[in-house]
């Protein structure tokens, strides 16, 4: 007899990995909040894209605006305004400063 192992979806695995990281996901932070980025998504393409926008671990930012109905989150980081899609924001862990 073999053991049946149920395959996990990538989203479920990412959610479980995020739960082990400190902080809270960026999409849960209220408007006009100072934050420090604790962890980025475990995805090379997203990390590269976020790095080009100035979003790196241990950087501080300010949540300037949160668009309604699942729209992007506007951050001020390094003197620049950067819009982050809500789906990506869910995978970024931050700490409120």
Coordinates of C-alpha atoms in Angstrom, one line a residue:
X1 CA 0.0 0.0 0.0
X2 CA 1.2 3.5 -0.8
X3 CA 0.6 6.7 0.9
X4 CA -1.6 9.2 -0.8
X5 CA -0.3 12.7 -0.6
X6 CA -2.6 15.5 -1.6
X7 CA -0.8 18.1 -3.8
X8 CA -0.9 21.7 -2.6
X9 CA -1.5 24.6 -4.8
X10 CA 1.2 27.2 -5.2
X11 CA -1.1 29.8 -3.7
X12 CA -1.6 27.7 -0.6
X13 CA 2.1 27.0 -0.2
X14 CA 2.9 30.7 -0.6
X15 CA 0.2 31.5 2.1
X16 CA 1.7 29.0 4.5
X17 CA 5.2 30.3 3.9
X18 CA 4.0 33.9 4.4
X19 CA 2.3 32.9 7.7
X20 CA 5.8 31.8 9.0
X21 CA 7.3 35.2 8.3
X22 CA 7.1 38.1 10.8
X23 CA 5.0 41.1 10.2
X24 CA 1.8 41.6 8.3
X25 CA 1.0 41.6 4.6
X26 CA 1.2 45.0 3.0
X27 CA -2.5 44.8 1.9
X28 CA -3.5 44.8 5.6
X29 CA -1.8 48.0 6.6
X30 CA -4.0 51.1 7.0
X31 CA -3.6 54.3 5.0
X32 CA -1.0 56.9 6.1
X33 CA 1.2 54.4 7.9
X34 CA 4.9 54.3 8.1
X35 CA 6.2 50.7 7.4
X36 CA 9.4 48.8 7.1
X37 CA 9.6 46.0 4.5
X38 CA 10.4 42.7 6.3
X39 CA 10.1 40.1 3.5
X40 CA 9.5 40.1 -0.3
X41 CA 7.7 37.3 -2.3
X42 CA 9.6 34.1 -2.8
X43 CA 9.6 34.7 -6.6
X44 CA 12.7 35.9 -8.5
X45 CA 10.7 37.9 -11.1
X46 CA 8.7 39.8 -8.4
X47 CA 11.8 40.5 -6.3
X48 CA 13.6 41.8 -9.4
X49 CA 10.7 44.0 -10.4
X50 CA 10.2 45.3 -6.8
X51 CA 13.9 46.0 -6.5
X52 CA 13.8 48.2 -9.7
X53 CA 11.1 50.2 -8.0
X54 CA 13.2 50.6 -4.8
X55 CA 11.3 48.1 -2.7
X56 CA 13.8 46.0 -0.8
X57 CA 13.9 44.3 2.5
X58 CA 14.7 46.6 5.4
X59 CA 13.6 49.7 3.4
X60 CA 11.1 52.1 5.0
X61 CA 8.1 53.5 3.2
X62 CA 4.9 55.4 3.8
X63 CA 1.5 54.1 2.7
X64 CA 0.1 57.2 0.9
X65 CA -3.2 55.9 -0.5
X66 CA -5.1 52.7 -0.8
X67 CA -7.4 52.5 -3.9
X68 CA -10.9 51.2 -3.3
X69 CA -12.3 47.9 -4.6
X70 CA -9.0 45.9 -4.7
X71 CA -7.0 48.6 -6.5
X72 CA -3.3 49.3 -6.0
X73 CA -1.6 50.6 -2.9
X74 CA 0.5 53.7 -3.4
X75 CA 3.7 53.8 -1.4
X76 CA 6.2 56.6 -1.0
X77 CA 9.7 55.1 -0.9
X78 CA 13.0 56.8 -1.4
X79 CA 11.3 60.0 -2.4
X80 CA 9.3 58.3 -5.2
X81 CA 5.7 57.3 -5.4
X82 CA 5.2 53.6 -6.4
X83 CA 1.9 51.8 -7.0
X84 CA 1.8 48.1 -6.0
X85 CA -0.9 45.8 -7.3
X86 CA -3.0 44.3 -4.5
X87 CA -2.1 40.7 -5.4
X88 CA 1.6 41.6 -5.1
X89 CA 1.0 43.6 -1.9
X90 CA -0.5 40.4 -0.3
X91 CA 2.8 38.7 -0.7
X92 CA 5.0 41.5 0.8
X93 CA 5.5 41.3 4.6
X94 CA 5.9 44.6 6.5
X95 CA 6.2 45.9 10.0
X96 CA 4.5 49.1 11.2
X97 CA 7.1 51.6 12.4

